[in-house]
Short mmCIF file of C-alpha atoms in Angstrom, two decimals:
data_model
loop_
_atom_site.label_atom_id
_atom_site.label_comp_id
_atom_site.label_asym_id
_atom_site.label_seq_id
_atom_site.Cartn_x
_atom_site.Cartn_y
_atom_site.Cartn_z
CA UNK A 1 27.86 -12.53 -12.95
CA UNK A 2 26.66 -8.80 -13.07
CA UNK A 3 27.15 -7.20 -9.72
CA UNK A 4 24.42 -4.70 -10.67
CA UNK A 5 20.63 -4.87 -12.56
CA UNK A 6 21.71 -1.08 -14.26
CA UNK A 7 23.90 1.37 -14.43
CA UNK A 8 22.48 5.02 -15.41
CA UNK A 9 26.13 6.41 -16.60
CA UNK A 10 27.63 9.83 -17.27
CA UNK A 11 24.50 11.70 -16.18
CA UNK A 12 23.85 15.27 -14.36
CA UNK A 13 22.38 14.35 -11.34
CA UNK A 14 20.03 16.22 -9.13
CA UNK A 15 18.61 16.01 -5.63
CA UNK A 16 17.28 18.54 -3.58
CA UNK A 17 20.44 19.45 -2.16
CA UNK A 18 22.71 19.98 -5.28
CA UNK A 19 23.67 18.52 -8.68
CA UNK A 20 26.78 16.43 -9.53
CA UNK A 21 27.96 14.35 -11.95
CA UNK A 22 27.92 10.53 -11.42
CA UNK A 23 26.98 7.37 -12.74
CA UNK A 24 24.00 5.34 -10.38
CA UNK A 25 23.96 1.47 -10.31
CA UNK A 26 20.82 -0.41 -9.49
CA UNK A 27 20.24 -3.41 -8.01
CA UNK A 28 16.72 -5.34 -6.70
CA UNK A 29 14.81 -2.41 -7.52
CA UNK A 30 17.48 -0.06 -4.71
CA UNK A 31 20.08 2.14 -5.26
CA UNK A 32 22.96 0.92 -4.74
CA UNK A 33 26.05 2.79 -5.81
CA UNK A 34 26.32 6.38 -6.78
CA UNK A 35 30.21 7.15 -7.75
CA UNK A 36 32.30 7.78 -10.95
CA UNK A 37 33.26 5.02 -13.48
CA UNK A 38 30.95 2.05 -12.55
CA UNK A 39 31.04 -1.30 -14.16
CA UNK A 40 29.53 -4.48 -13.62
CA UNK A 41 26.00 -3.76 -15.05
CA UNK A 42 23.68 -5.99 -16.94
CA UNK A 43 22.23 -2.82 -18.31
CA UNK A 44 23.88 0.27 -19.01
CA UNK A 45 21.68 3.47 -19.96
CA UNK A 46 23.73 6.06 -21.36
CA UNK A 47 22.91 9.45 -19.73
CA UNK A 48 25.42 12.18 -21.31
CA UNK A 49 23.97 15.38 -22.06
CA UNK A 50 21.39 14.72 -19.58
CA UNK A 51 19.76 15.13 -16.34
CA UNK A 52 18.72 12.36 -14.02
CA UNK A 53 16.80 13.03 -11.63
CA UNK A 54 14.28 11.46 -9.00
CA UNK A 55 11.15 10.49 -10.38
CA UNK A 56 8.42 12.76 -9.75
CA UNK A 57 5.88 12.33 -7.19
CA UNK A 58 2.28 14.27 -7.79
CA UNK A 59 0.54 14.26 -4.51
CA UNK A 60 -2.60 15.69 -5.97
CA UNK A 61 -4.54 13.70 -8.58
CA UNK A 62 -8.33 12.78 -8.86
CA UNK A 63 -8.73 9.15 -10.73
CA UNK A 64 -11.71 7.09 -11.05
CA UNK A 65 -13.11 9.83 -7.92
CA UNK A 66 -17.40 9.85 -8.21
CA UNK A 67 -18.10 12.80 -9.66
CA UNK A 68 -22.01 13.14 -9.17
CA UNK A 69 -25.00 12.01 -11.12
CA UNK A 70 -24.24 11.31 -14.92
CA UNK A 71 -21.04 12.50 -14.70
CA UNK A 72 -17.69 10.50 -15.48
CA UNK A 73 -14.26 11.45 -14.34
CA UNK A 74 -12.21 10.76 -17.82
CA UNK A 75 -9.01 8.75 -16.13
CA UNK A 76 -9.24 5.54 -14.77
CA UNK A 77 -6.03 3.89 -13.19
CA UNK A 78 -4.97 2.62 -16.16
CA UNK A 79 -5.19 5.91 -18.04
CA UNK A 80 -4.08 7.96 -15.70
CA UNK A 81 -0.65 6.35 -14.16
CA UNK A 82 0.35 6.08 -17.89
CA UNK A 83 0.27 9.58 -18.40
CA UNK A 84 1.76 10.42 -15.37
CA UNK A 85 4.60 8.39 -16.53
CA UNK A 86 5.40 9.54 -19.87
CA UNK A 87 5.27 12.64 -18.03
CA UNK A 88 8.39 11.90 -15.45
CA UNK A 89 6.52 10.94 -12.86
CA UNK A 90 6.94 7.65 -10.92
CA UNK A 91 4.49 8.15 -8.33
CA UNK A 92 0.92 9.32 -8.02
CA UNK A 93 -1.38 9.84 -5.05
CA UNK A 94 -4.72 9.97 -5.80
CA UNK A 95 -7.80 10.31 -3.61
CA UNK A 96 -9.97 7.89 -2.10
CA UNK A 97 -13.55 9.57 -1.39
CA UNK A 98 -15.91 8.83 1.01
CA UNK A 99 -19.55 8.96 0.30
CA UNK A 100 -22.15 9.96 2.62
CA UNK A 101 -22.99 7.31 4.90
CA UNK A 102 -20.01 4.91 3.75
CA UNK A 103 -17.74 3.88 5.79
CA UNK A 104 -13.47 4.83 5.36
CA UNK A 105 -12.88 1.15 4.81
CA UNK A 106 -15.59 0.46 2.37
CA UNK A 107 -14.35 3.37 0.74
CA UNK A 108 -10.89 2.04 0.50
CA UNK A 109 -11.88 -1.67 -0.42
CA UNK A 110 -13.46 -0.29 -3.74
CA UNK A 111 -10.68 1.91 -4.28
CA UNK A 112 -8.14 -0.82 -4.07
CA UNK A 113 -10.52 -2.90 -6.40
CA UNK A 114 -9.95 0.02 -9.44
CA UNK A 115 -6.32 0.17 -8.56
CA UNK A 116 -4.88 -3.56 -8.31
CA UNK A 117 -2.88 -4.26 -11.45
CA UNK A 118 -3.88 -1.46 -13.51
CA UNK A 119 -0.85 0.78 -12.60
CA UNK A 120 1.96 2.09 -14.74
CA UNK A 121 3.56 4.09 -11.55
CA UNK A 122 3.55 3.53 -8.02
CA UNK A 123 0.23 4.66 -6.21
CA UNK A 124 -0.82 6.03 -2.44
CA UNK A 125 -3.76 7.50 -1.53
CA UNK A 126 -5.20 10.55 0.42
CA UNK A 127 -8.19 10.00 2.28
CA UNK A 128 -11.21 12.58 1.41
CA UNK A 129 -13.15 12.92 4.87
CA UNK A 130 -17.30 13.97 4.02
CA UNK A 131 -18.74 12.21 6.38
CA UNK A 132 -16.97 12.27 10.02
CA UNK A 133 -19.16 10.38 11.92
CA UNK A 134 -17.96 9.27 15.86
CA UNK A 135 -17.10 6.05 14.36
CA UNK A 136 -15.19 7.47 11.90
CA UNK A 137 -13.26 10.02 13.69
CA UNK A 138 -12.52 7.78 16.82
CA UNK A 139 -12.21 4.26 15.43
CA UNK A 140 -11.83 4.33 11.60
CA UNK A 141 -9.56 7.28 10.92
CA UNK A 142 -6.95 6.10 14.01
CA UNK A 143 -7.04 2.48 12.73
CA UNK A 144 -6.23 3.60 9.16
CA UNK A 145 -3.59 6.04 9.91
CA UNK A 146 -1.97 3.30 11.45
CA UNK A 147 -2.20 1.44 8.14
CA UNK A 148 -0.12 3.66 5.93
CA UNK A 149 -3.28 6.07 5.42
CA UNK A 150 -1.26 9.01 6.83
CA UNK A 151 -3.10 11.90 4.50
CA UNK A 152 -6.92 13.49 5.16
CA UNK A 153 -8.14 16.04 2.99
CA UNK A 154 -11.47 17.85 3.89
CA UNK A 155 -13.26 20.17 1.75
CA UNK A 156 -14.57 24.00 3.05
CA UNK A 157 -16.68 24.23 -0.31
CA UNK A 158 -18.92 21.87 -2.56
CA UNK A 159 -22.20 20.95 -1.08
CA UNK A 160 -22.24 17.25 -0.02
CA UNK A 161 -18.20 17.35 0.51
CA UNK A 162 -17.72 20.55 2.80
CA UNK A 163 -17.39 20.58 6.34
CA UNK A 164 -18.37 22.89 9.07
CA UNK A 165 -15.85 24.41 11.04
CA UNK A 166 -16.93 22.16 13.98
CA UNK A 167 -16.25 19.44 11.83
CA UNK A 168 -12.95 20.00 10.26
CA UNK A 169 -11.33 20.66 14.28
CA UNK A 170 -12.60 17.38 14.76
CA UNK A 171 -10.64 16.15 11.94
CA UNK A 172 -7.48 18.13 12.79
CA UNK A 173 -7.98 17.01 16.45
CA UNK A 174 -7.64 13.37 15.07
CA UNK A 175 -4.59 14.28 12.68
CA UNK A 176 -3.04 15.96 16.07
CA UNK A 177 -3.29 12.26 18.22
CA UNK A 178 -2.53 10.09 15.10
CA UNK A 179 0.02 12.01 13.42
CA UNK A 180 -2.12 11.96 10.59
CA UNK A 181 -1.11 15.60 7.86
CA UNK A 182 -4.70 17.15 6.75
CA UNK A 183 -5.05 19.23 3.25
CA UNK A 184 -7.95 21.67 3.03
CA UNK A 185 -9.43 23.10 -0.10
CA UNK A 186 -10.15 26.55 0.92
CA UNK A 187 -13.03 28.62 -0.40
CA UNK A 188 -15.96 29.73 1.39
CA UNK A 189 -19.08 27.83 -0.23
CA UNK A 190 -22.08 30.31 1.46
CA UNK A 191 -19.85 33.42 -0.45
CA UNK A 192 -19.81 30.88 -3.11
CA UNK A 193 -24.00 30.16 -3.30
CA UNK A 194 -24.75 33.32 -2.87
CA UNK A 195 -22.52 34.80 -5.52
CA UNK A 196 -24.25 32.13 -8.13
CA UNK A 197 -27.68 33.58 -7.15
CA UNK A 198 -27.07 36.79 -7.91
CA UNK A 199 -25.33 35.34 -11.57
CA UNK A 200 -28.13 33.53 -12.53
CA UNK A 201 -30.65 36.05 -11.83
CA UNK A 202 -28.68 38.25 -14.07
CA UNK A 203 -28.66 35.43 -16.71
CA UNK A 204 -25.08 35.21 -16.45
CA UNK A 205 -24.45 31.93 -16.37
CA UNK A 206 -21.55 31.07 -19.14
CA UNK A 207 -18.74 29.18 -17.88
CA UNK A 208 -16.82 32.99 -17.64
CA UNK A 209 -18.86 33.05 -14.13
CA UNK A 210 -17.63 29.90 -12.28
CA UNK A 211 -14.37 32.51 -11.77
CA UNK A 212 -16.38 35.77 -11.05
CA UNK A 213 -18.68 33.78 -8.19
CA UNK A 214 -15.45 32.17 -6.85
CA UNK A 215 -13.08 35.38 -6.43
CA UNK A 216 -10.04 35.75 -4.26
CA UNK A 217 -11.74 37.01 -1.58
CA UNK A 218 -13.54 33.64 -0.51
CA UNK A 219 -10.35 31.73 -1.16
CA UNK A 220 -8.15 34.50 1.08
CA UNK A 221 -10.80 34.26 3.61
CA UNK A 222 -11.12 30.26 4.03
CA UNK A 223 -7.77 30.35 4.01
CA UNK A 224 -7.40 32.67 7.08
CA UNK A 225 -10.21 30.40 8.27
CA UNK A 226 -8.43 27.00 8.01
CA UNK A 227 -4.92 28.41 9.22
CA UNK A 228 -6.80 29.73 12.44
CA UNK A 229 -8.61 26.43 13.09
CA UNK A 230 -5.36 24.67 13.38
CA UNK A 231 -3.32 27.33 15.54
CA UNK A 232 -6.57 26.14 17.45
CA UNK A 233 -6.03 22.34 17.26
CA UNK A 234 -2.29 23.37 17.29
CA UNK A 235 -1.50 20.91 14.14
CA UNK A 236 0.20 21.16 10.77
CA UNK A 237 -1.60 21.50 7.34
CA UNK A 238 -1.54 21.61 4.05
CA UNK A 239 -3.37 24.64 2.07
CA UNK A 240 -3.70 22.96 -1.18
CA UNK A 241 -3.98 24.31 -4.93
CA UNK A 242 -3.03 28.41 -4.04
CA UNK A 243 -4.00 30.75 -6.45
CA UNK A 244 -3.01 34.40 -5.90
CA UNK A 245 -1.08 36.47 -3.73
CA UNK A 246 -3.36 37.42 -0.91
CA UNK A 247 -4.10 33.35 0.00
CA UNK A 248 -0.08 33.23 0.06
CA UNK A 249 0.19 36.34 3.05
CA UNK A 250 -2.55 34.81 4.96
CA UNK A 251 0.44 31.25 4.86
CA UNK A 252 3.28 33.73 5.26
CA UNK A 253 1.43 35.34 8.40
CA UNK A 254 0.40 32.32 9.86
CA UNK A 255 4.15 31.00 9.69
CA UNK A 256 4.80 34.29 11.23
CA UNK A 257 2.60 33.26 14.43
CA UNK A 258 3.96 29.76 14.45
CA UNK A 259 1.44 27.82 12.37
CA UNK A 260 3.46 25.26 10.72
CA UNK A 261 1.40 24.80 7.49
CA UNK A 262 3.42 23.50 3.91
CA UNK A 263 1.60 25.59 0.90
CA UNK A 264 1.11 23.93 -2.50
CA UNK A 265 -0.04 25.44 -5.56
CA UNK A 266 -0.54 24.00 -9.74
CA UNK A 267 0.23 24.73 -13.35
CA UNK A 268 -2.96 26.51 -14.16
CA UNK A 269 -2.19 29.72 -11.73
CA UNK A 270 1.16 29.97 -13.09
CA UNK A 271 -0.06 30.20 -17.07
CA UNK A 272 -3.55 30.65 -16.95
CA UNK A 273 -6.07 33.24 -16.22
CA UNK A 274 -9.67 33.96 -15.99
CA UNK A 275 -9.81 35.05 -19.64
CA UNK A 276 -9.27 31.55 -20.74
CA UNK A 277 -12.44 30.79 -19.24
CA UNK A 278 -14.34 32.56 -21.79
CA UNK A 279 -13.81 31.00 -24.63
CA UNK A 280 -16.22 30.97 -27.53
CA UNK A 281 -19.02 28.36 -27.55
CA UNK A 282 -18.98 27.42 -24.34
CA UNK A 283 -15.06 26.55 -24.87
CA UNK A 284 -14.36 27.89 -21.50
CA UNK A 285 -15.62 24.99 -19.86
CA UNK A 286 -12.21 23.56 -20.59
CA UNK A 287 -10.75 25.49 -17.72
CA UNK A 288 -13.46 25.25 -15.37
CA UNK A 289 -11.68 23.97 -12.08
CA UNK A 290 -11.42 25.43 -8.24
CA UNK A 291 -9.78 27.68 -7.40
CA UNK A 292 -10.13 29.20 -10.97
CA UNK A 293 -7.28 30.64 -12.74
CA UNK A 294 -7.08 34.42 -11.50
CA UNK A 295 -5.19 37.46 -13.92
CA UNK A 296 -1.62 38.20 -14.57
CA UNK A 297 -0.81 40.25 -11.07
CA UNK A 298 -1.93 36.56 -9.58
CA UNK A 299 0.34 34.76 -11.93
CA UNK A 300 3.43 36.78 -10.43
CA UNK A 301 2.44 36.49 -7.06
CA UNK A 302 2.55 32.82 -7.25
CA UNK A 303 5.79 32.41 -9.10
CA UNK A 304 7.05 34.59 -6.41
CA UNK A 305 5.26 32.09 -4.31
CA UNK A 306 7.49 29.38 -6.11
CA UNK A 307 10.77 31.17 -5.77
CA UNK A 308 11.01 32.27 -1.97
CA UNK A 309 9.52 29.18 -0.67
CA UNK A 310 6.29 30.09 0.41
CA UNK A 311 5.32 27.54 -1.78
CA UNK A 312 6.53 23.77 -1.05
CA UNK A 313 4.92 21.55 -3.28
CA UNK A 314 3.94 21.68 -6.90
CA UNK A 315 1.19 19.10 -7.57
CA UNK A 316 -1.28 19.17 -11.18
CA UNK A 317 -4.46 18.56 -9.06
CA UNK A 318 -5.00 16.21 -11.98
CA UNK A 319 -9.04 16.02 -11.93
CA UNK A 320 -9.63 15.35 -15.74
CA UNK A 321 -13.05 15.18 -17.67
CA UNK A 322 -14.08 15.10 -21.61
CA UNK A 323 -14.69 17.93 -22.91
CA UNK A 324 -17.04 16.97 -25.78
CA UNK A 325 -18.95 14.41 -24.30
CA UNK A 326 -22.81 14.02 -22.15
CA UNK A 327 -21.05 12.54 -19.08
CA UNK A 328 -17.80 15.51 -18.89
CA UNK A 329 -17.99 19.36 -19.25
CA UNK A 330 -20.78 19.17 -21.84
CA UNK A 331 -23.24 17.40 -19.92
CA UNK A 332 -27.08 18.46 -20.31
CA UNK A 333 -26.68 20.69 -17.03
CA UNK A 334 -23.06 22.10 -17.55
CA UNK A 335 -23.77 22.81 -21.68
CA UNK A 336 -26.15 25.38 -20.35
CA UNK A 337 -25.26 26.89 -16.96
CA UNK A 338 -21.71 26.90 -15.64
CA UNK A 339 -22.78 25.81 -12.20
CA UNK A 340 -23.17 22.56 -13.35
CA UNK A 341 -19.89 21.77 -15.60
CA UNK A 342 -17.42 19.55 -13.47
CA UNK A 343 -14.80 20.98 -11.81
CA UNK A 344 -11.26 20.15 -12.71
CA UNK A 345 -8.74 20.06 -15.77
CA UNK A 346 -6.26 17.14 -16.75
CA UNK A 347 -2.71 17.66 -16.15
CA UNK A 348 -0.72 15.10 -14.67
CA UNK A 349 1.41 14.53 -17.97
CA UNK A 350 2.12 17.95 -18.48
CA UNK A 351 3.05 19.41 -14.73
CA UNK A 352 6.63 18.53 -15.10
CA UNK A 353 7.64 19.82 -18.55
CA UNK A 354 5.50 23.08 -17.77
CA UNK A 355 8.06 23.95 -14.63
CA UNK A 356 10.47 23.01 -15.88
CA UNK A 357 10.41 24.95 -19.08
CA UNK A 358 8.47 27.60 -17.22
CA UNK A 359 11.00 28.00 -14.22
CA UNK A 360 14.39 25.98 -14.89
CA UNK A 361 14.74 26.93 -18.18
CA UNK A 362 14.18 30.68 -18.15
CA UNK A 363 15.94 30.99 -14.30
CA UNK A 364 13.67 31.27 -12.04
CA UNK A 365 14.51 28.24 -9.93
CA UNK A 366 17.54 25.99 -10.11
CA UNK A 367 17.29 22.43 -10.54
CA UNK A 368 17.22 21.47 -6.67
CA UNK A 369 14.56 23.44 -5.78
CA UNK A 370 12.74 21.72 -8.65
CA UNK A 371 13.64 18.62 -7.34
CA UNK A 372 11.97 19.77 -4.11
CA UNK A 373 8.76 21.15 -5.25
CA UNK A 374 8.42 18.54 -7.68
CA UNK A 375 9.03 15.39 -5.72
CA UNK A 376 11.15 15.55 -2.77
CA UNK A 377 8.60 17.64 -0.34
CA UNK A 378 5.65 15.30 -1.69
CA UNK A 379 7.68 12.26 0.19
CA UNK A 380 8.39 14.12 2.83
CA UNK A 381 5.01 15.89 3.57
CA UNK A 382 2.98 12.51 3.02
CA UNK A 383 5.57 9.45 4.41
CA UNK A 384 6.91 8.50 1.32
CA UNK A 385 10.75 9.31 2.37
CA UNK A 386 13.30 8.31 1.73
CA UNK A 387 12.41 5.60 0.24
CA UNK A 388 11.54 7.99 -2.86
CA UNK A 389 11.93 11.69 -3.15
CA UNK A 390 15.53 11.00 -3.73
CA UNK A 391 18.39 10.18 -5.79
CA UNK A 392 20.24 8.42 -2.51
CA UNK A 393 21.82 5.07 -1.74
CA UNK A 394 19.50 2.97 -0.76
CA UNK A 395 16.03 4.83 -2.12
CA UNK A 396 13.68 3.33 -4.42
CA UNK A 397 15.31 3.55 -8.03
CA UNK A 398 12.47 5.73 -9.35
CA UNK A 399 14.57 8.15 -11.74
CA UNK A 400 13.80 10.09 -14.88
CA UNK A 401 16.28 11.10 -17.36
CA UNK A 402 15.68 14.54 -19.01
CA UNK A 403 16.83 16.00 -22.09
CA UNK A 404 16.92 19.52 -21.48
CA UNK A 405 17.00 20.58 -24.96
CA UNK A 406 14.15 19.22 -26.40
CA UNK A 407 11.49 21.17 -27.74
CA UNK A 408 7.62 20.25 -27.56
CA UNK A 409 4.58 22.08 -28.51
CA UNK A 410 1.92 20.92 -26.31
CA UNK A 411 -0.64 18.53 -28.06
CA UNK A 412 -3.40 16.77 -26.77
CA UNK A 413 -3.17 13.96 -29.62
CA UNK A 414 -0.05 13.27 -28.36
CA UNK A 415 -0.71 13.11 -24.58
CA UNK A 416 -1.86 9.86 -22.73
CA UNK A 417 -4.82 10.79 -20.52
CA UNK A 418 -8.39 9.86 -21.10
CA UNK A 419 -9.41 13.23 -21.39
CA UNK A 420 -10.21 14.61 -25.05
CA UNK A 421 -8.18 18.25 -24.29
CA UNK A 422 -5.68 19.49 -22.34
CA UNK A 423 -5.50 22.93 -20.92
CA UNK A 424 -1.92 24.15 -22.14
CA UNK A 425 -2.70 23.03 -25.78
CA UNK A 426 -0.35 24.27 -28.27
CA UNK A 427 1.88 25.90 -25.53
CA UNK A 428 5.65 25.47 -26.59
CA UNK A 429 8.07 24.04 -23.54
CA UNK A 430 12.03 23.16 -23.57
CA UNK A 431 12.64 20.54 -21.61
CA UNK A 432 11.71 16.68 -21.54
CA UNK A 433 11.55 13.87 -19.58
CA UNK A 434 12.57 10.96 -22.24
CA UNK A 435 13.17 7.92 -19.91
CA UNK A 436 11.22 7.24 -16.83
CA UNK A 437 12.64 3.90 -14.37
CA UNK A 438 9.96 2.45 -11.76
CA UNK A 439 12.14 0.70 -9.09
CA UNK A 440 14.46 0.00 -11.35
CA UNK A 441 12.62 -1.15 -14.35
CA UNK A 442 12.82 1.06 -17.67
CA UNK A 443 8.93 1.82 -18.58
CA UNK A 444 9.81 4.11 -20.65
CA UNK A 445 12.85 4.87 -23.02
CA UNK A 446 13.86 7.31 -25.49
CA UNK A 447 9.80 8.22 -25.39
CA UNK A 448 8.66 4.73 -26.05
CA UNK A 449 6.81 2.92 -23.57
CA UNK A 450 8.98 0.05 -22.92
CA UNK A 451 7.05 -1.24 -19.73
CA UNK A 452 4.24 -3.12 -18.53
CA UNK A 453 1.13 -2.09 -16.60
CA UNK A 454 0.51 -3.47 -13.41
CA UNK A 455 4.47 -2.87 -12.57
CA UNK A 456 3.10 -0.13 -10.44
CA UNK A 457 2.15 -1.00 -6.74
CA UNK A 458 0.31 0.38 -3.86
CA UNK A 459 2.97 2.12 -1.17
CA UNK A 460 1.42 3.06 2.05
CA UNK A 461 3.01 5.80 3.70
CA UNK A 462 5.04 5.98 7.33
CA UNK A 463 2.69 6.92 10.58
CA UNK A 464 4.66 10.02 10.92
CA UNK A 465 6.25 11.93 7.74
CA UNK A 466 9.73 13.45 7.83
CA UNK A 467 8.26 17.09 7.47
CA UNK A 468 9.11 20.03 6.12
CA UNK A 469 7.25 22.75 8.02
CA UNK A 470 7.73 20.75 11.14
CA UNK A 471 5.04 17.85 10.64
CA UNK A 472 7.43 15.61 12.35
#
């Protein structure tokens, strides 16, 4: 009798900490045994030449969100935990919004409903707060934080999701008693309206605009804004999706007083820019999402932001509609007036391989601190450790094995999201992940999908997170 399900041998292995060589045996969907020489598997994956690392975690994803009238977001569960797979990822954590007037549980209920058995990864969820009600902030939002519902994110822009400033220190001042962490999209929506006015009385309203009516300034200054609010509250948070350098001094300045806030920023501000939005025939739509992509002094900033730690978490902000298509970016509105083209790109698959290739690969980070920024500071931010964010005895076996040599061009056709586009089309990336393991179950090997959906399940998160700006 087999003393182990699998044994991943002769591997490089990373964790946050450092990178060693060792073989990793599996058993009931744990880690078991990390050492040299193991034997005794009913599986053996062979792992030479590669690197194995912990499965990634992407704590920022939109899936099957409502989107507004006539629109459709372009992933559903199904679609879009199998493209976070094939792209190294084993879990995803998507938000659950809550409409006007509905309650956090009714919110949830339906949520669930889209989710159960449709999921290639593992899944938890962030709760988006619109409508903060009394009942909400003293009964629903304690009682659900209890239940593994440890994440709030509240919105400073997009009319019908934005709170006040009264509003969001009521949220924080819930977060503070329940031990609850709360992400904030900065940008200042009045700057924001009254930037569009002035575009589309000059008739300039291609989808080049959505970046010149949302410019640094309003992100810079809602970011000052949310930092303050919680030095007032006195309460961690999370300033979510950073684009540019000036956003990432008001963080460093803030840490400075004593704010403990964990900074996260995405793919598009590292190898886009607001150029790309102004592509011909209304092509630009493609890269319509918020914060917008900024220029190349931007790009550096935040790969600075990336290097010295500033930056803790690396997420996709995954928020994907069709292109080409009456209910996505070419909708009747959007098609003529940028206002109205959904915000958001798809790029869950395509995170991974992008820092990898981007940082790893040409030396900008080591392989631990891409460990970190790419899963082990989602667990720990949101309650998932250490039961994954890890390669550790004990953990969930969620591993991907990487061959660091392979060579990809970018292609849409040949990504897995419902989306008819991606972003970083035809950009060329070294790097791979070629086998991805769900608590130790192979879904996918050598590229092929080997697994079944519905092996990913629902994992609520601890009360209180580990931390790692002091959430704890």
């Amino acid at each position: 009798m087999s003393e182990f399900d699998l044994i991943i041998a002769d591997g490089t292995v990373a964790t946050a900490a450092n990178v060693f060589a060792a073989d990793i045996a599996v058993k009931d969907g744990k880690i078991v045994q990390i050492g040299q020489n193991l034997t005794g598997g009913k599986r053996r994956i062979d792992a030479s030449g590669k690197f194995v690392l912990p499965g990634g975690i992407d704590s920022h994803v939109h899936i099957s969100q409502p989107s507004g009238e006539g629109i459709v977001m372009a992933d559903d569960f199904e679609s879009g935990t199998l493209s976070a797979l094939f792209g190294g990822n084993t879990t995803i954590m998507p938000f659950c919004l809550q409409e006007k007037g509905q309650s956090m549980r009714e919110a949830l209920t339906a949520y669930h409903a889209l989710a159960d058995g449709q999921c290639y990864t593992d899944v938890s969820f962030h709760l988006i707060v619109s409508d903060p009600t009394a009942s909400v902030l003293g009964q629903e939002l304690p009682a659900l934080v209890a239940d593994g519902y440890t994440s709030l994110k509240v919105f400073m822009t997009y009319e019908g999701l934005r709170l006040n400033d009264a509003e969001i220190l009521k949220v924080l001042d819930v977060s503070r008693e329940t031990g609850a962490t709360v992400m904030v999209h900065c940008e200042n929506e009045d700057a924001i309206l009254f930037l569009i006015a002035k575009h589309e009385l000059a008739g300039d309203v291609a989808p080049r605009a959505h970046a010149s009516t949302r410019p640094i300034a309003v992100e810079r200054e809602a970011t000052h804004r949310a930092l303050s609010l919680a030095e007032v509250v006195d309460v961690p948070i999370v300033i979510v999706h950073v684009s540019n350098g000036e956003a990432m001094d008001e963080i460093a300045r803030a840490r400075a007083r004593g704010v403990k806030v964990v900074g996260e920023t995405c793919p598009q501000y590292l190898v886009l820019t607001a150029k790309d939005l102004d592509g011909m025939d209304w092509e630009g739509a493609k890269m319509v999402c918020s914060p917008p992509p900024r220029d190349e002094a931007a790009q550096a900033d935040c790969w600075r932001g990336i290097e010295t730690g500033v930056f803790d978490l690396f997420s996709s902000d995954h928020c994907p509609f069709r292109y080409d298509d009456p209910q996505g970016k070419l909708n009747p509105k959007g098609s003529v007036n940028f206002r109205h083209i959904p915000n958001g790109i798809p790029g869950v698959e395509t995170r991974l391989p992008i820092l990898f290739s981007e940082g790893v690969m040409k030396g900008r980070i080591d392989l631990p601190r891409f460990v970190a920024l790419t899963s082990t500071n989602h667990a720990k931010t949101y309650g998932l450790y250490p039961q994954k964010g890890s390669i550790a005895i004990g953990a969930d076996a969620d591993i991907t094995i990487w061959d660091p040599e392979a060579k990809r061009t970018i292609r849409h056709a040949e990504l897995h999201d419902g989306s008819d586009y991606s972003p970083y089309e035809g950009m060329d990336v070294t790097g791979w992940p070629v086998t991805t393991i769900i608590a130790g179950a192979v879904m996918v090997e050598n590229g092929i999908l080997v697994g079944k959906k519905g092996q990913g399940k629902y994992r609520p998160a601890t009360t209180r997170p580990v931390g790692i700006r002091g959430q704890a």
